[in-house]
XYZ file of C-alpha atoms in Angstrom:
458
model
C -0.101 0.091 -0.106
C 0.944 3.675 -0.460
C 2.860 5.038 2.297
C 0.900 7.287 4.356
C 3.789 9.208 5.309
C 4.537 10.268 1.773
C 1.155 11.040 1.111
C 1.053 13.617 4.155
C 4.529 14.813 3.709
C 4.936 15.494 0.080
C 1.283 16.576 -0.411
C 0.578 14.419 -3.646
C 0.925 11.054 -4.984
C 3.579 9.872 -7.782
C 3.226 6.589 -8.939
C 4.722 5.643 -12.246
C 1.978 2.454 -12.407
C -1.060 4.657 -11.286
C -4.046 4.369 -13.156
C -5.051 7.795 -11.824
C -3.005 10.669 -11.249
C -3.330 13.554 -8.687
C -4.994 15.920 -11.033
C -8.742 16.736 -11.773
C -8.520 15.846 -15.319
C -7.458 12.228 -14.415
C -9.845 11.906 -11.366
C -12.577 13.198 -13.042
C -11.911 10.437 -16.057
C -12.802 7.363 -13.532
C -15.990 5.937 -14.494
C -18.453 6.007 -11.398
C -18.915 2.258 -10.007
C -22.160 0.639 -11.671
C -23.907 -0.219 -8.510
C -24.084 3.728 -7.379
C -26.354 4.725 -10.545
C -28.578 1.539 -10.249
C -29.320 2.091 -6.591
C -31.093 5.661 -7.014
C -32.120 5.690 -3.287
C -30.008 6.140 -0.200
C -30.551 7.064 3.561
C -28.476 10.040 5.137
C -27.729 9.779 9.021
C -26.820 13.104 10.811
C -25.741 12.064 14.288
C -23.345 13.838 16.744
C -23.208 16.002 19.735
C -25.294 18.214 18.134
C -28.200 15.703 18.767
C -27.594 16.496 22.621
C -29.174 20.069 22.759
C -31.326 18.971 19.489
C -32.122 22.872 19.165
C -31.936 24.588 15.941
C -29.929 22.603 13.675
C -26.716 20.301 13.685
C -25.135 23.798 13.297
C -25.896 24.776 17.175
C -22.459 25.026 18.161
C -21.323 27.524 15.400
C -24.718 29.429 15.929
C -24.268 29.756 19.664
C -20.796 30.620 19.971
C -19.558 31.872 16.795
C -22.470 33.866 15.146
C -23.947 34.035 18.516
C -27.396 34.285 16.957
C -30.055 35.305 19.900
C -32.209 32.216 19.957
C -29.281 30.227 20.852
C -27.796 32.383 23.140
C -30.984 32.589 25.067
C -31.625 28.892 24.932
C -28.277 28.351 26.613
C -28.675 31.405 29.115
C -32.345 30.100 30.158
C -31.347 25.944 30.244
C -27.706 25.764 31.135
C -25.517 27.123 33.815
C -22.898 30.179 33.274
C -19.700 29.012 31.421
C -21.312 25.810 30.249
C -19.174 24.741 27.135
C -20.329 22.736 23.894
C -18.011 19.748 24.818
C -19.966 19.388 28.105
C -22.898 18.118 25.962
C -20.643 15.150 25.231
C -21.351 12.991 28.250
C -24.996 13.387 27.468
C -24.363 11.588 23.914
C -25.457 8.292 25.731
C -26.896 6.424 22.719
C -28.291 3.905 25.427
C -31.125 2.880 23.163
C -28.916 2.528 20.108
C -29.694 -0.735 18.353
C -27.822 -1.026 14.895
C -29.461 -4.073 14.016
C -32.974 -2.418 14.319
C -31.687 0.662 12.387
C -30.153 -1.894 9.667
C -33.941 -3.369 9.406
C -35.580 -0.175 9.197
C -33.235 1.015 6.177
C -33.477 -2.114 4.619
C -37.390 -1.930 4.774
C -36.946 1.504 2.976
C -35.909 0.156 0.033
C -32.677 1.987 0.088
C -29.744 0.634 -1.658
C -26.938 2.416 0.503
C -26.694 4.316 3.881
C -24.361 7.480 4.340
C -23.339 8.036 8.295
C -21.912 11.187 9.526
C -18.481 9.820 10.893
C -17.469 13.635 11.759
C -19.669 16.695 11.561
C -18.207 20.064 11.430
C -18.140 19.908 15.239
C -14.976 17.569 15.060
C -16.480 14.880 17.224
C -15.987 11.459 15.597
C -18.275 8.467 15.827
C -15.487 5.959 15.681
C -12.391 5.629 17.943
C -9.948 8.005 15.853
C -6.460 7.751 16.805
C -6.703 11.647 15.561
C -9.482 12.951 17.755
C -8.080 12.195 21.064
C -10.764 12.304 23.776
C -13.187 13.852 21.290
C -14.989 10.487 19.935
C -17.325 8.278 20.795
C -15.366 5.810 22.643
C -13.590 8.147 24.809
C -16.397 10.251 25.874
C -20.403 9.903 25.745
C -21.562 6.324 24.476
C -18.095 4.669 25.032
C -18.434 2.471 21.630
C -17.819 2.525 18.050
C -21.127 3.649 16.630
C -19.697 3.892 13.064
C -18.490 0.333 13.306
C -21.318 -1.290 14.856
C -23.705 0.288 12.349
C -21.169 -1.040 9.341
C -21.220 -4.489 10.941
C -24.911 -4.409 11.084
C -25.598 -3.275 7.726
C -23.321 -5.880 5.999
C -24.700 -8.590 8.294
C -27.979 -8.115 7.939
C -28.675 -6.531 4.519
C -27.174 -6.075 0.917
C -26.927 -2.152 1.639
C -23.741 -0.338 0.458
C -22.381 1.288 3.481
C -20.797 4.814 3.285
C -19.620 7.576 5.420
C -20.159 11.503 5.525
C -16.720 13.245 6.709
C -16.298 17.031 7.080
C -12.975 18.442 5.941
C -12.974 21.442 8.387
C -13.885 22.052 11.938
C -15.308 25.369 13.200
C -12.902 25.702 16.472
C -9.950 23.473 15.848
C -6.704 25.554 16.828
C -4.813 24.239 13.860
C -7.300 24.779 11.411
C -7.832 28.425 12.616
C -4.161 28.805 12.464
C -4.160 27.532 8.715
C -7.033 29.659 7.804
C -5.254 32.642 9.235
C -2.016 31.827 7.515
C -3.927 32.158 4.184
C -3.937 28.339 3.815
C -0.159 28.755 3.398
C 0.386 26.002 5.812
C -1.350 22.409 6.284
C -0.842 21.380 9.965
C -4.619 20.822 10.234
C -4.552 18.819 6.815
C -1.409 16.762 7.484
C -2.343 15.989 11.220
C -6.055 15.716 11.353
C -8.130 15.740 8.121
C -6.162 13.309 5.892
C -4.971 10.972 8.729
C -8.774 10.594 9.591
C -9.731 9.904 6.169
C -7.280 7.350 5.388
C -8.012 5.577 8.807
C -11.664 5.552 8.110
C -11.192 3.847 4.484
C -8.518 1.258 5.931
C -10.585 0.337 8.913
C -14.172 0.457 7.570
C -13.879 0.226 3.858
C -16.664 2.480 2.944
C -18.141 2.513 -0.551
C -19.331 6.041 -0.134
C -17.340 8.972 0.989
C -19.414 12.217 1.142
C -17.027 15.063 1.884
C -18.250 18.317 3.028
C -16.854 21.408 5.099
C -14.633 22.073 2.211
C -15.726 25.476 1.010
C -13.549 27.837 3.039
C -10.273 26.619 1.520
C -8.803 25.335 -1.970
C -8.758 21.777 -2.888
C -4.633 22.412 -2.753
C -4.919 22.971 0.938
C -6.988 19.785 1.276
C -4.786 17.816 -0.751
C -7.957 16.610 -2.139
C -6.702 15.004 -5.502
C -3.667 13.245 -3.636
C -6.027 11.578 -1.328
C -8.513 10.747 -4.010
C -5.617 9.324 -6.436
C -4.379 7.082 -3.342
C -8.388 5.936 -3.002
C -8.840 5.252 -6.633
C -5.318 3.472 -6.896
C -4.514 1.830 -3.741
C -7.370 1.782 -1.147
C -8.938 -1.409 -0.125
C -12.390 0.145 -1.740
C -10.451 1.284 -4.916
C -12.869 -0.591 -7.225
C -16.147 0.130 -5.569
C -15.846 3.570 -3.826
C -17.934 6.613 -4.961
C -17.138 10.133 -3.832
C -19.025 13.342 -4.132
C -18.124 16.781 -5.386
C -16.988 18.700 -2.343
C -13.403 18.694 -2.283
C -12.349 22.434 -2.065
C -13.892 26.030 -2.828
C -15.140 26.328 -6.529
C -14.842 22.217 -7.073
C -18.465 21.381 -6.150
C -20.733 20.853 -9.486
C -17.365 20.702 -11.223
C -15.013 17.965 -10.262
C -15.102 14.642 -8.353
C -17.645 11.607 -8.400
C -21.244 12.497 -8.428
C -22.368 15.942 -8.313
C -24.113 17.584 -5.149
C -23.553 21.142 -6.160
C -25.662 22.272 -2.990
C -28.018 20.872 -0.153
C -31.085 19.852 -1.714
C -30.008 19.849 -5.151
C -33.018 19.215 -7.556
C -32.323 20.868 -10.768
C -35.451 19.273 -12.502
C -34.069 18.610 -15.694
C -31.414 15.876 -17.102
C -27.756 16.925 -16.257
C -24.337 15.982 -18.186
C -22.956 14.244 -14.674
C -24.402 11.859 -12.223
C -25.693 13.981 -9.351
C -27.537 13.359 -5.898
C -30.034 15.085 -4.303
C -29.250 15.015 -0.545
C -32.426 16.274 1.204
C -33.981 15.565 4.631
C -37.628 14.653 6.078
C -37.175 17.526 8.606
C -37.551 20.659 5.982
C -35.477 22.912 8.611
C -32.721 20.596 9.936
C -30.422 17.573 9.242
C -29.774 16.862 12.947
C -32.808 15.762 15.346
C -34.876 18.900 16.577
C -36.949 18.636 19.944
C -38.859 21.622 18.696
C -39.962 20.116 15.265
C -43.712 20.310 14.411
C -45.618 17.962 11.949
C -45.900 20.634 9.285
C -41.907 20.571 9.381
C -41.831 17.098 7.991
C -42.258 15.691 4.514
C -45.341 14.275 3.582
C -45.334 10.972 1.526
C -46.767 12.661 -1.262
C -43.920 15.491 -1.152
C -41.099 12.600 -0.809
C -42.262 10.483 -3.619
C -42.607 13.750 -5.833
C -39.051 14.463 -5.171
C -38.034 10.840 -5.539
C -39.613 10.377 -8.975
C -38.419 14.079 -10.161
C -34.912 12.981 -9.178
C -35.013 9.710 -10.704
C -36.311 10.908 -13.995
C -33.841 13.368 -14.245
C -30.954 10.691 -13.808
C -30.042 11.467 -10.064
C -29.920 9.482 -7.121
C -31.880 10.745 -3.730
C -30.315 10.868 -0.155
C -33.017 10.830 2.221
C -31.539 12.156 5.803
C -33.181 11.152 9.194
C -31.585 12.744 12.255
C -31.372 10.168 15.217
C -31.829 11.248 18.995
C -29.083 11.744 21.807
C -30.124 8.229 22.959
C -30.133 6.431 19.625
C -33.647 6.570 18.439
C -34.721 6.811 15.100
C -38.168 8.614 15.702
C -41.441 7.161 14.840
C -42.471 9.713 12.033
C -38.983 8.907 10.424
C -39.431 5.235 10.548
C -43.243 5.629 9.216
C -41.830 7.873 6.223
C -38.915 5.307 5.291
C -41.333 1.962 5.554
C -44.014 3.523 3.667
C -41.485 4.375 1.043
C -40.227 0.659 1.194
C -43.950 -0.362 0.469
C -44.128 1.794 -2.434
C -40.938 0.663 -3.591
C -41.960 -3.066 -3.356
C -44.820 -2.058 -6.050
C -42.999 0.421 -8.215
C -39.352 -0.401 -7.668
C -38.896 -1.791 -11.319
C -39.214 1.690 -12.460
C -36.558 3.355 -10.130
C -33.858 0.793 -9.738
C -31.308 0.338 -12.353
C -33.567 2.604 -14.685
C -32.439 5.350 -16.930
C -33.502 8.562 -18.053
C -35.848 8.717 -21.090
C -35.699 11.180 -23.959
C -38.557 13.155 -22.112
C -37.894 13.784 -18.466
C -41.714 14.974 -17.906
C -44.948 14.736 -20.328
C -45.277 17.471 -23.208
C -48.961 17.968 -22.427
C -50.139 16.624 -18.760
C -48.245 18.175 -15.843
C -47.097 15.986 -12.806
C -45.936 13.105 -15.349
C -42.238 11.841 -14.939
C -40.557 9.304 -17.103
C -37.828 6.603 -16.929
C -37.353 4.106 -19.354
C -36.292 0.281 -18.452
C -32.675 -1.158 -17.896
C -30.161 -1.467 -20.696
C -30.551 -4.468 -23.004
C -34.309 -4.638 -22.651
C -35.789 -7.018 -25.189
C -39.046 -4.918 -25.661
C -38.392 -1.244 -25.154
C -40.161 -0.040 -22.091
C -40.768 3.325 -20.616
C -42.441 3.966 -17.011
C -45.076 7.010 -16.510
C -45.223 8.012 -12.929
C -48.504 9.505 -12.253
C -48.686 11.960 -9.276
C -52.470 12.423 -9.263
C -54.911 9.945 -10.332
C -56.475 11.024 -13.626
C -60.201 12.345 -13.544
C -62.507 10.168 -15.225
C -60.048 7.599 -15.385
C -58.632 8.811 -18.424
C -55.002 10.085 -19.108
C -53.858 11.318 -22.222
C -50.072 11.553 -22.705
C -48.182 13.594 -25.455
C -44.701 12.258 -25.251
C -44.830 8.422 -25.911
C -45.529 7.103 -29.594
C -47.038 3.468 -29.351
C -48.347 1.150 -31.784
C -51.429 -1.543 -32.069
C -49.207 -3.964 -30.396
C -47.890 -2.146 -27.549
C -49.183 -3.108 -24.100
C -49.926 -0.439 -21.027
C -50.407 -1.668 -17.514
C -50.390 -0.139 -14.187
C -47.594 -1.629 -11.710
C -49.180 -3.748 -8.956
C -52.788 -3.999 -10.938
C -53.267 -7.014 -13.083
C -54.635 -6.673 -16.808
C -53.758 -4.639 -19.684
C -55.144 -0.918 -20.112
C -57.088 0.072 -23.173
C -55.719 2.906 -25.236
C -55.949 4.760 -28.620
C -53.770 6.977 -30.210
C -55.050 10.563 -30.028
C -56.008 12.623 -33.363
C -53.753 15.484 -32.296
C -50.448 12.692 -31.438
C -49.899 11.198 -28.238
C -52.441 8.780 -26.266
C -55.380 8.378 -24.517
C -55.036 5.867 -21.687
C -58.212 4.349 -20.125
C -57.597 3.453 -16.461
C -59.334 0.762 -14.478
C -62.021 1.319 -11.956
C -60.100 0.712 -8.778
C -61.590 1.264 -5.159
C -59.069 2.630 -2.502
C -59.026 -0.860 -0.852
C -57.695 -2.537 -3.975
C -55.258 0.380 -5.170
C -51.886 -0.922 -5.434
C -50.355 2.058 -3.628
C -51.464 5.329 -2.122
C -49.322 8.291 -3.541
C -48.200 7.914 -6.951
C -48.845 5.163 -9.493
C -46.668 3.870 -12.349
C -47.622 3.044 -16.080
C -45.638 0.537 -17.789
C -45.515 0.962 -21.519
C -43.911 -1.975 -23.539
C -43.171 -1.518 -27.171
C -42.771 2.201 -27.273
C -41.676 3.278 -30.614
C -39.849 6.304 -29.649
C -37.854 4.459 -26.780
C -34.380 6.061 -27.735
């Protein structure tokens, strides 16, 4: 394996036999492992010391002590003794109800094909016993256990889900990071002694198949040594053949370089993109971490969740659905309910989602709230799927995009039988839906037409 000392001291990788060089041109040429595009649906988990105050958001520490926002200052003044420090929250990050096998079962029931856990957020607290985060990790203080390792083991033992990690490159208040920042990024003390050793430790210990980088935006990618790390990851690491990464590797890099593009939080362009992308979004509309003050209206409804999912997949993206567990290790019932209902919906309609590809049309040319995908590559019969977000009035639906012939077949996923249709005089097709009572509908929130023998399949 390539020398860690060389990577950190030299700041770049020089391997004469390497397939990938530490340049963006070379890094960007690596094909995305097929499993990621086929998966479509992932689960994001934001969990850390911020789950203890569980007030405002996972940015609690920064909003309280850096920006000194009044709601956060007042919250601390009213509820905690003077001179209370953020570090004093860590012993209360107890995780006594944390059952990683239960989490794995919930994620598996959701239909997700990959899971991404915050190994370390901007607060710097690591969910694994990092040698580079002494006394600020989940084994030294708080739950006294390897939270990350326990979940990785449960996921791999109980499911076929791919396991991944989120990692923040920067830390709000780390002295070495602040020193480098004040030095206009001319020094790399934080990178060489903290960020890069942590990342390499994570890869070698837990072999994640997703590395979701964040916290990059203040410093250039040359400060982070991003291309050096990615060249090592793609050439020498134990996950070099299967790992995928995002695009957050330095200021100005997001949406331009890396693996799949995230561009910004809750990125949902609504149209086909030239590069594989992901919509990282959260069930709590206002926070990624758990909030005790959340109201029912703050959570996405199933209709909203399904709408975002089908729009994302139709436009060639993946969806990464975030939940925020509690300080004691619970995934609250409303998150569990949303995830299990998603799994029920995917059990019916998954063939239109998993391994699908974008069609020529992402949404219909005439009727709104219709989104399309096409079937897997090498499908014998050209198949296009239409996601119907609203049941058609009078059980008749007009679609302007697909061209069908007399031998084409249309069905509703989860419903037996073939639907009648006719070509419309103005082009397109008029489809006659079956008369279904609510108790025999295949699912509640959206329905999928399977159209076999589509003439304009390409």
